[in-house]
């Protein structure tokens, strides 16, 4: 099918919940992707932070093909090696204790919130169930996840939401403290807010939240669905804060393309929360996706992917700072590692820049209120960063 027909047929039969860019992508190689008309794009959005290793990273396809040859699915009623391997690597990488695999980020959040409430229920009874979430956060689209997503637009049409949730201000410890009551059981936040506009947690804030949670026996859930898996220059963003969560949520880049997420519990939660019968999933952690996760951990290690991000970050930072210096419409530049945002003023629409960039062969997306978001594959180097910066410079000159 040609591009026009694909677009027409999609719009005819697929529910309109996304305003898609008018291209149909066909295949990728490395950090580039081609549309069905044969046009090539440099990919600086990586399937929204999913394709950490780009397309067809050496060894990845082979591992998936080998598993395809054995079988895609069993059931969580049986043991299998890919699950045992993936869980061990994920748990050891996080410094936590027990993993539960899901098929998406939102489901990882659901599981984490259930585990937090179950822990509190067992220890303190049924009346201690309140959860503190952050304004301008994003945790996914299922009912529990949207209930902790501090974005009125995503919540309003679906009320009543899950009860017992209050919103505090991100990077404001007093605001979080002010929401704690005798009924509070958990705090959930993104170590670096993604959809909200690329806002990293301040070090003092996150350490303060950790201390508050310790003091009141609250479960600290860190959502690293977007900022985890090496994106910020450490495997988990929380490593840069000298703290650990009680529950870590991951997805997006965890399988580098296959639909997989996970929540990982510390020892306390791992032994005193969800038990047989409390939680489940048909697909979650099946042999195909866990073979991918297991291979991703190996490839990250063998190719020092996280080290590459750490080493190349100053260059990306410098290039984006240069763009900011040059163009007055850019108010600020924020982020960590390969997760960055350029905040535009009212005179320029970040969405219009992204559309212009697409025409010039660069895939890039937006976040929050008028922010251009950079979540490229973790394998991009200085040459690709130069290329993307040059295209964006051109776009801004023309706007
Ligand atoms: C994308 C995202 C989610 C939801 O993940 P899905 O796989 O789309 O359900 C949750 N939290 C954060 C921080 C995300 O970026």
Tab-separated table of C-alpha atoms and ligand atoms in Angstrom:
chain	number	residue	atom	x	y	z
A	1	UNK	CA	0.000	0.000	0.000
A	2	UNK	CA	1.206	3.512	-0.601
A	3	UNK	CA	1.272	6.126	2.151
A	4	UNK	CA	-1.965	7.878	1.176
A	5	UNK	CA	-3.923	4.617	1.228
A	6	UNK	CA	-2.438	3.541	4.546
A	7	UNK	CA	-3.364	6.864	6.110
A	8	UNK	CA	-6.869	6.794	4.643
A	9	UNK	CA	-7.540	3.202	5.702
A	10	UNK	CA	-6.163	3.823	9.192
A	11	UNK	CA	-8.327	6.890	9.688
A	12	UNK	CA	-11.336	4.959	8.473
A	13	UNK	CA	-10.974	1.973	10.788
A	14	UNK	CA	-8.820	2.979	13.763
A	15	UNK	CA	-10.348	4.915	16.636
A	16	UNK	CA	-9.151	8.491	16.517
A	17	UNK	CA	-7.305	8.886	19.836
A	18	UNK	CA	-4.041	10.124	18.328
A	19	UNK	CA	-3.322	13.053	16.037
A	20	UNK	CA	-0.726	11.242	13.972
A	21	UNK	CA	2.042	12.813	11.928
A	22	UNK	CA	1.087	12.280	8.234
A	23	UNK	CA	3.670	9.579	7.444
A	24	UNK	CA	3.516	5.798	7.507
A	25	UNK	CA	6.754	4.315	8.808
A	26	UNK	CA	7.900	1.090	7.240
A	27	UNK	CA	11.259	-0.092	8.555
A	28	UNK	CA	14.302	1.045	10.436
A	29	UNK	CA	18.045	0.485	10.584
A	30	UNK	CA	20.231	1.782	13.399
A	31	UNK	CA	18.959	5.242	14.295
A	32	UNK	CA	17.180	5.819	10.969
A	33	UNK	CA	13.735	4.886	9.801
A	34	UNK	CA	12.095	4.896	6.368
A	35	UNK	CA	8.517	5.669	5.392
A	36	UNK	CA	6.583	3.707	2.783
A	37	UNK	CA	7.564	6.272	0.120
A	38	UNK	CA	11.238	5.536	0.733
A	39	UNK	CA	12.026	8.756	2.585
A	40	UNK	CA	14.604	8.411	5.356
A	41	UNK	CA	14.376	10.045	8.803
A	42	UNK	CA	16.831	10.446	11.642
A	43	UNK	CA	14.953	9.163	14.694
A	44	UNK	CA	15.180	11.367	17.784
A	45	UNK	CA	12.046	10.028	19.478
A	46	UNK	CA	12.778	6.289	19.407
A	47	UNK	CA	9.140	5.184	19.533
A	48	UNK	CA	8.779	7.473	22.597
A	49	UNK	CA	11.868	6.280	24.372
A	50	UNK	CA	11.366	2.617	23.502
A	51	UNK	CA	14.052	1.936	20.894
A	52	UNK	CA	17.017	2.518	23.194
A	53	UNK	CA	19.180	0.295	20.995
A	54	UNK	CA	17.784	1.599	17.720
A	55	UNK	CA	16.641	-0.798	15.018
A	56	UNK	CA	18.310	-4.199	14.505
A	57	UNK	CA	21.056	-3.786	17.069
A	58	UNK	CA	23.540	-6.648	16.470
A	59	UNK	CA	22.394	-9.690	18.429
A	60	UNK	CA	18.905	-8.465	19.313
A	61	UNK	CA	17.007	-9.878	16.320
A	62	UNK	CA	18.898	-13.164	16.624
A	63	UNK	CA	17.823	-13.607	20.257
A	64	UNK	CA	14.180	-12.904	19.404
A	65	UNK	CA	14.259	-15.167	16.356
A	66	UNK	CA	15.704	-17.981	18.464
A	67	UNK	CA	12.880	-17.614	20.979
A	68	UNK	CA	10.306	-17.397	18.171
A	69	UNK	CA	11.604	-20.773	17.013
A	70	UNK	CA	10.934	-22.247	20.453
A	71	UNK	CA	7.593	-20.625	21.246
A	72	UNK	CA	6.091	-17.254	22.059
A	73	UNK	CA	3.890	-17.982	24.994
A	74	UNK	CA	3.400	-20.408	27.832
A	75	UNK	CA	1.386	-19.094	30.764
A	76	UNK	CA	2.321	-17.894	34.191
A	77	UNK	CA	1.170	-21.306	35.442
A	78	UNK	CA	4.512	-22.757	34.278
A	79	UNK	CA	8.194	-21.963	34.751
A	80	UNK	CA	10.453	-20.962	31.853
A	81	UNK	CA	14.081	-19.939	31.465
A	82	UNK	CA	13.655	-16.494	29.821
A	83	UNK	CA	11.569	-15.315	32.799
A	84	UNK	CA	14.086	-16.644	35.317
A	85	UNK	CA	16.915	-14.885	33.456
A	86	UNK	CA	15.172	-11.570	32.808
A	87	UNK	CA	13.943	-11.307	36.399
A	88	UNK	CA	17.404	-11.985	37.824
A	89	UNK	CA	19.035	-9.332	35.626
A	90	UNK	CA	16.334	-6.753	36.347
A	91	UNK	CA	16.374	-7.366	40.105
A	92	UNK	CA	20.174	-7.311	40.396
A	93	UNK	CA	20.387	-4.148	38.288
A	94	UNK	CA	17.959	-2.302	40.542
A	95	UNK	CA	19.177	-3.351	43.972
A	96	UNK	CA	15.629	-4.493	44.745
A	97	UNK	CA	14.231	-7.944	45.395
A	98	UNK	CA	11.313	-9.276	43.316
A	99	UNK	CA	10.015	-8.483	39.805
A	100	UNK	CA	6.586	-8.816	38.237
A	101	UNK	CA	6.428	-8.442	34.447
A	102	UNK	CA	3.562	-6.673	32.706
A	103	UNK	CA	2.737	-5.815	29.095
A	104	UNK	CA	2.837	-2.027	29.456
A	105	UNK	CA	3.895	0.870	31.637
A	106	UNK	CA	0.384	1.564	32.882
A	107	UNK	CA	0.080	-2.016	34.099
A	108	UNK	CA	3.380	-1.693	35.941
A	109	UNK	CA	1.889	1.331	37.730
A	110	UNK	CA	-1.338	-0.571	38.481
A	111	UNK	CA	0.612	-3.423	40.036
A	112	UNK	CA	2.858	-1.129	42.048
A	113	UNK	CA	-0.121	0.772	43.502
A	114	UNK	CA	-1.896	-2.476	44.346
A	115	UNK	CA	1.228	-3.793	46.049
A	116	UNK	CA	1.530	-0.589	48.093
A	117	UNK	CA	-2.089	-0.777	49.256
A	118	UNK	CA	-1.806	-4.480	50.016
A	119	UNK	CA	1.301	-3.896	52.146
A	120	UNK	CA	-0.492	-1.218	54.130
A	121	UNK	CA	-3.667	-3.294	54.372
A	122	UNK	CA	-1.797	-6.238	55.868
A	123	UNK	CA	0.176	-4.132	58.310
A	124	UNK	CA	-2.265	-1.383	59.295
A	125	UNK	CA	-5.727	-2.572	58.242
A	126	UNK	CA	-8.208	-1.290	55.673
A	127	UNK	CA	-8.250	2.430	56.576
A	128	UNK	CA	-4.753	3.369	55.452
A	129	UNK	CA	-4.975	3.584	51.696
A	130	UNK	CA	-4.270	7.169	50.578
A	131	UNK	CA	-1.757	7.790	47.829
A	132	UNK	CA	0.090	11.031	47.148
A	133	UNK	CA	0.864	11.705	43.490
A	134	UNK	CA	2.321	14.768	41.753
A	135	UNK	CA	0.819	17.544	39.691
A	136	UNK	CA	1.841	17.486	36.013
A	137	UNK	CA	2.765	13.815	36.306
A	138	UNK	CA	2.011	11.052	33.846
A	139	UNK	CA	1.583	7.406	34.771
A	140	UNK	CA	-0.574	5.935	31.998
A	141	UNK	CA	-4.166	5.586	30.836
A	142	UNK	CA	-5.740	2.763	32.833
A	143	UNK	CA	-8.110	3.731	35.656
A	144	UNK	CA	-5.662	3.546	38.578
A	145	UNK	CA	-2.810	5.041	36.514
A	146	UNK	CA	-4.923	7.941	35.266
A	147	UNK	CA	-6.102	8.513	38.850
A	148	UNK	CA	-2.513	9.297	39.901
A	149	UNK	CA	-1.825	11.331	36.745
A	150	UNK	CA	-1.922	14.998	37.744
A	151	UNK	CA	-3.426	16.291	34.540
A	152	UNK	CA	-7.007	17.548	34.621
A	153	UNK	CA	-7.498	17.008	30.901
A	154	UNK	CA	-6.737	13.272	31.191
A	155	UNK	CA	-8.935	12.824	34.264
A	156	UNK	CA	-12.038	14.965	33.869
A	157	UNK	CA	-14.192	12.859	31.519
A	158	UNK	CA	-13.608	9.681	33.522
A	159	UNK	CA	-14.698	10.680	37.018
A	160	UNK	CA	-15.250	9.183	39.480
A	161	UNK	CA	-11.671	7.932	39.478
A	162	UNK	CA	-10.015	5.655	42.012
A	163	UNK	CA	-10.485	7.356	45.387
A	164	UNK	CA	-8.028	8.251	48.123
A	165	UNK	CA	-5.539	10.067	45.908
A	166	UNK	CA	-4.212	13.583	46.479
A	167	UNK	CA	-1.884	15.680	44.351
A	168	UNK	CA	1.203	17.478	45.662
A	169	UNK	CA	3.541	19.849	43.836
A	170	UNK	CA	6.598	18.241	42.271
A	171	UNK	CA	9.911	19.456	43.718
A	172	UNK	CA	8.114	20.963	46.712
A	173	UNK	CA	8.763	18.847	49.806
A	174	UNK	CA	6.483	20.922	52.030
A	175	UNK	CA	3.643	20.306	49.625
A	176	UNK	CA	4.175	16.535	49.854
A	177	UNK	CA	4.499	16.721	53.642
A	178	UNK	CA	1.277	18.712	53.778
A	179	UNK	CA	-0.637	15.928	52.044
A	180	UNK	CA	0.446	13.180	54.458
A	181	UNK	CA	-2.326	12.043	56.810
A	182	UNK	CA	-2.799	9.052	59.127
A	183	UNK	CA	-4.329	7.298	56.133
A	184	UNK	CA	-1.455	7.772	53.706
A	185	UNK	CA	0.201	4.600	52.436
A	186	UNK	CA	2.282	5.595	49.416
A	187	UNK	CA	3.909	8.322	47.339
A	188	UNK	CA	4.327	7.932	43.586
A	189	UNK	CA	6.411	10.113	41.322
A	190	UNK	CA	8.560	10.101	38.193
A	191	UNK	CA	12.266	10.552	38.928
A	192	UNK	CA	12.277	12.731	35.813
A	193	UNK	CA	8.825	13.885	34.723
A	194	UNK	CA	8.427	13.047	31.041
A	195	UNK	CA	5.059	13.842	29.466
A	196	UNK	CA	4.673	16.787	31.861
A	197	UNK	CA	7.561	18.558	30.131
A	198	UNK	CA	10.925	16.999	31.169
A	199	UNK	CA	11.371	18.087	34.779
A	200	UNK	CA	14.042	16.190	36.770
A	201	UNK	CA	13.393	15.802	40.488
A	202	UNK	CA	15.707	17.990	42.586
A	203	UNK	CA	18.136	16.021	44.676
A	204	UNK	CA	17.046	17.549	47.980
A	205	UNK	CA	13.403	16.969	47.102
A	206	UNK	CA	13.771	13.294	46.303
A	207	UNK	CA	15.992	12.642	49.313
A	208	UNK	CA	13.429	14.474	51.425
A	209	UNK	CA	10.567	12.379	50.058
A	210	UNK	CA	12.600	9.225	50.751
A	211	UNK	CA	13.205	10.313	54.351
A	212	UNK	CA	9.538	11.218	54.810
A	213	UNK	CA	8.486	7.807	53.488
A	214	UNK	CA	10.913	6.063	55.847
A	215	UNK	CA	9.669	8.066	58.804
A	216	UNK	CA	5.974	7.292	58.145
A	217	UNK	CA	6.385	3.818	56.599
A	218	UNK	CA	5.026	5.034	53.250
A	219	UNK	CA	5.787	3.069	50.106
A	220	UNK	CA	7.874	5.151	47.697
A	221	UNK	CA	7.068	4.229	44.095
A	222	UNK	CA	9.372	5.630	41.430
A	223	UNK	CA	7.989	5.607	37.902
A	224	UNK	CA	11.001	5.192	35.623
A	225	UNK	CA	8.954	3.952	32.672
A	226	UNK	CA	10.434	6.746	30.540
A	227	UNK	CA	13.560	7.889	32.403
A	228	UNK	CA	14.894	4.446	33.336
A	229	UNK	CA	16.976	1.939	31.362
A	230	UNK	CA	19.993	4.174	30.909
A	231	UNK	CA	18.267	7.209	29.488
A	232	UNK	CA	19.594	9.640	32.101
A	233	UNK	CA	23.172	8.335	32.033
A	234	UNK	CA	22.769	5.785	34.829
A	235	UNK	CA	20.767	2.590	34.378
A	236	UNK	CA	18.145	3.879	36.834
A	237	UNK	CA	17.773	7.606	37.314
A	238	UNK	CA	17.445	7.200	41.107
A	239	UNK	CA	21.072	6.054	41.271
A	240	UNK	CA	22.018	9.716	40.815
A	241	UNK	CA	20.123	10.650	43.988
A	242	UNK	CA	21.704	8.196	46.395
A	243	UNK	CA	18.332	6.676	47.245
A	244	UNK	CA	16.317	3.603	46.317
A	245	UNK	CA	12.564	3.293	45.808
A	246	UNK	CA	10.465	0.664	47.542
A	247	UNK	CA	8.964	-0.111	44.146
A	248	UNK	CA	10.437	0.682	40.745
A	249	UNK	CA	8.225	0.822	37.641
A	250	UNK	CA	9.779	0.314	34.226
A	251	UNK	CA	8.571	-0.337	30.661
A	252	UNK	CA	9.291	1.567	27.396
A	253	UNK	CA	12.984	0.703	26.771
A	254	UNK	CA	12.932	-2.416	28.955
A	255	UNK	CA	12.428	-4.685	25.949
A	256	UNK	CA	13.618	-2.205	23.282
A	257	UNK	CA	10.541	-2.781	21.116
A	258	UNK	CA	8.522	-5.667	22.521
A	259	UNK	CA	5.552	-4.768	24.741
A	260	UNK	CA	6.897	-5.331	28.232
A	261	UNK	CA	6.991	-3.523	31.544
A	262	UNK	CA	7.659	-4.499	35.119
A	263	UNK	CA	7.373	-3.421	38.712
A	264	UNK	CA	10.195	-4.388	41.014
A	265	UNK	CA	9.725	-4.549	44.780
A	266	UNK	CA	12.253	-4.257	47.585
A	267	UNK	CA	12.590	-7.078	50.063
A	268	UNK	CA	9.962	-5.739	52.461
A	269	UNK	CA	7.300	-5.292	49.784
A	270	UNK	CA	8.403	-8.467	48.007
A	271	UNK	CA	7.578	-10.583	51.036
A	272	UNK	CA	4.686	-8.619	52.536
A	273	UNK	CA	2.339	-7.483	49.792
A	274	UNK	CA	0.974	-9.286	46.748
A	275	UNK	CA	0.523	-13.028	47.212
A	276	UNK	CA	-0.978	-15.809	45.050
A	277	UNK	CA	-4.432	-14.741	43.895
A	278	UNK	CA	-3.821	-10.995	44.377
A	279	UNK	CA	-2.532	-10.121	40.938
A	280	UNK	CA	-2.012	-11.694	37.545
A	281	UNK	CA	-1.646	-11.306	33.798
A	282	UNK	CA	-1.990	-13.601	30.802
A	283	UNK	CA	0.781	-12.175	28.639
A	284	UNK	CA	2.988	-10.505	31.225
A	285	UNK	CA	6.487	-11.986	31.324
A	286	UNK	CA	5.932	-14.468	28.544
A	287	UNK	CA	8.954	-16.207	26.977
A	288	UNK	CA	9.137	-13.908	23.959
A	289	UNK	CA	9.184	-10.605	25.836
A	290	UNK	CA	11.424	-11.844	28.637
A	291	UNK	CA	13.902	-13.259	26.100
A	292	UNK	CA	14.038	-9.704	24.728
A	293	UNK	CA	14.510	-8.158	28.201
A	294	UNK	CA	17.245	-10.622	29.036
A	295	UNK	CA	19.061	-9.876	25.762
A	296	UNK	CA	18.665	-6.131	26.253
A	297	UNK	CA	20.444	-6.346	29.626
A	298	UNK	CA	23.278	-8.351	28.021
A	299	UNK	CA	23.617	-5.921	25.116
A	300	UNK	CA	23.584	-2.915	27.439
A	301	UNK	CA	26.443	-4.450	29.405
A	302	UNK	CA	28.512	-5.757	26.475
A	303	UNK	CA	28.283	-2.441	24.618
A	304	UNK	CA	28.467	-0.143	27.655
A	305	UNK	CA	25.335	1.673	26.476
A	306	UNK	CA	24.906	3.560	29.737
A	307	UNK	CA	28.557	4.672	29.673
A	308	UNK	CA	28.063	5.954	26.128
A	309	UNK	CA	25.090	8.053	27.238
A	310	UNK	CA	27.061	9.410	30.178
A	311	UNK	CA	30.056	10.299	27.986
A	312	UNK	CA	28.035	11.875	25.162
A	313	UNK	CA	25.583	13.821	27.335
A	314	UNK	CA	27.844	16.898	27.704
A	315	UNK	CA	27.952	17.161	23.913
A	316	UNK	CA	24.170	16.933	23.539
A	317	UNK	CA	23.807	19.428	26.368
A	318	UNK	CA	26.214	21.851	24.672
A	319	UNK	CA	24.447	21.615	21.304
A	320	UNK	CA	21.052	22.284	22.862
A	321	UNK	CA	22.480	25.154	24.918
A	322	UNK	CA	23.816	26.617	21.661
A	323	UNK	CA	20.346	26.430	20.112
A	324	UNK	CA	18.955	28.172	23.175
A	325	UNK	CA	21.568	30.939	22.950
A	326	UNK	CA	20.841	31.455	19.287
A	327	UNK	CA	17.041	31.465	19.371
A	328	UNK	CA	15.254	33.828	21.712
A	329	UNK	CA	12.039	31.795	21.485
A	330	UNK	CA	13.697	29.066	23.586
A	331	UNK	CA	13.129	29.957	27.231
A	332	UNK	CA	14.985	27.099	28.847
A	333	UNK	CA	16.718	23.778	28.354
A	334	UNK	CA	16.127	21.033	30.925
A	335	UNK	CA	16.808	17.364	31.425
A	336	UNK	CA	19.236	14.608	32.246
A	337	UNK	CA	21.288	12.438	29.901
A	338	UNK	CA	19.400	11.637	26.711
A	339	UNK	CA	16.103	12.912	28.088
A	340	UNK	CA	15.904	16.626	27.390
A	341	UNK	CA	13.414	19.365	26.700
A	342	UNK	CA	13.544	22.768	25.055
A	343	UNK	CA	10.901	25.088	26.468
A	344	UNK	CA	9.524	27.494	23.864
A	345	UNK	CA	7.803	30.789	24.563
A	346	UNK	CA	4.294	31.605	23.322
A	347	UNK	CA	5.519	32.976	19.973
A	348	UNK	CA	6.541	29.542	18.708
A	349	UNK	CA	4.729	26.214	18.840
A	350	UNK	CA	6.933	23.231	19.676
A	351	UNK	CA	4.458	21.138	17.683
A	352	UNK	CA	5.014	23.285	14.605
A	353	UNK	CA	8.786	22.810	14.971
A	354	UNK	CA	8.282	19.037	15.207
A	355	UNK	CA	6.128	19.060	12.044
A	356	UNK	CA	8.689	21.140	10.194
A	357	UNK	CA	11.489	18.831	11.342
A	358	UNK	CA	9.567	15.831	10.025
A	359	UNK	CA	9.545	17.372	6.543
A	360	UNK	CA	13.284	17.849	6.832
A	361	UNK	CA	13.859	14.226	7.834
A	362	UNK	CA	13.948	14.356	11.648
A	363	UNK	CA	11.525	12.530	13.929
A	364	UNK	CA	11.064	14.490	17.142
A	365	UNK	CA	8.125	14.989	19.518
A	366	UNK	CA	6.790	17.385	22.128
A	367	UNK	CA	5.862	17.196	25.825
A	368	UNK	CA	3.991	19.254	28.400
A	369	UNK	CA	3.331	22.905	27.669
A	370	UNK	CA	5.191	23.794	24.492
A	371	UNK	CA	8.303	21.688	25.079
A	372	UNK	CA	10.300	19.999	22.318
A	373	UNK	CA	11.310	16.602	23.694
A	374	UNK	CA	14.514	14.693	22.956
A	375	UNK	CA	14.393	10.970	23.734
A	376	UNK	CA	16.651	9.568	21.000
A	377	UNK	CA	17.962	6.013	20.831
A	378	UNK	CA	20.743	5.704	23.412
A	379	UNK	CA	23.209	4.807	20.659
A	380	UNK	CA	23.189	8.194	18.885
A	381	UNK	CA	26.614	9.831	18.787
A	382	UNK	CA	28.011	13.288	18.120
A	383	UNK	CA	27.474	13.106	14.342
A	384	UNK	CA	23.737	12.408	14.737
A	385	UNK	CA	23.416	15.061	17.417
A	386	UNK	CA	25.017	17.585	15.022
A	387	UNK	CA	22.630	16.516	12.284
A	388	UNK	CA	19.537	16.893	14.479
A	389	UNK	CA	20.701	20.246	15.855
A	390	UNK	CA	21.323	21.577	12.338
A	391	UNK	CA	17.821	20.560	11.204
A	392	UNK	CA	16.232	22.178	14.260
A	393	UNK	CA	18.288	25.345	13.776
A	394	UNK	CA	16.941	25.538	10.213
A	395	UNK	CA	13.351	24.971	11.422
A	396	UNK	CA	13.633	27.785	13.957
A	397	UNK	CA	15.171	30.145	11.415
A	398	UNK	CA	12.191	29.560	9.155
A	399	UNK	CA	9.515	29.991	11.815
B	1	LIG	C1	4.663	6.065	28.893
B	1	LIG	C2	4.595	6.183	30.344
B	1	LIG	C3	3.711	5.404	31.116
B	1	LIG	C4	2.670	4.502	30.502
B	1	LIG	O1	3.241	3.479	29.751
B	1	LIG	P1	2.315	2.679	28.707
B	1	LIG	O2	3.210	1.578	28.223
B	1	LIG	O3	1.956	3.654	27.627
B	1	LIG	O4	1.129	2.194	29.431
B	1	LIG	C5	3.769	5.522	32.496
B	1	LIG	N1	4.645	6.340	33.088
B	1	LIG	C6	5.509	7.103	32.383
B	1	LIG	C7	6.464	7.982	33.106
B	1	LIG	C8	5.498	7.065	30.994
B	1	LIG	O5	6.331	7.845	30.303
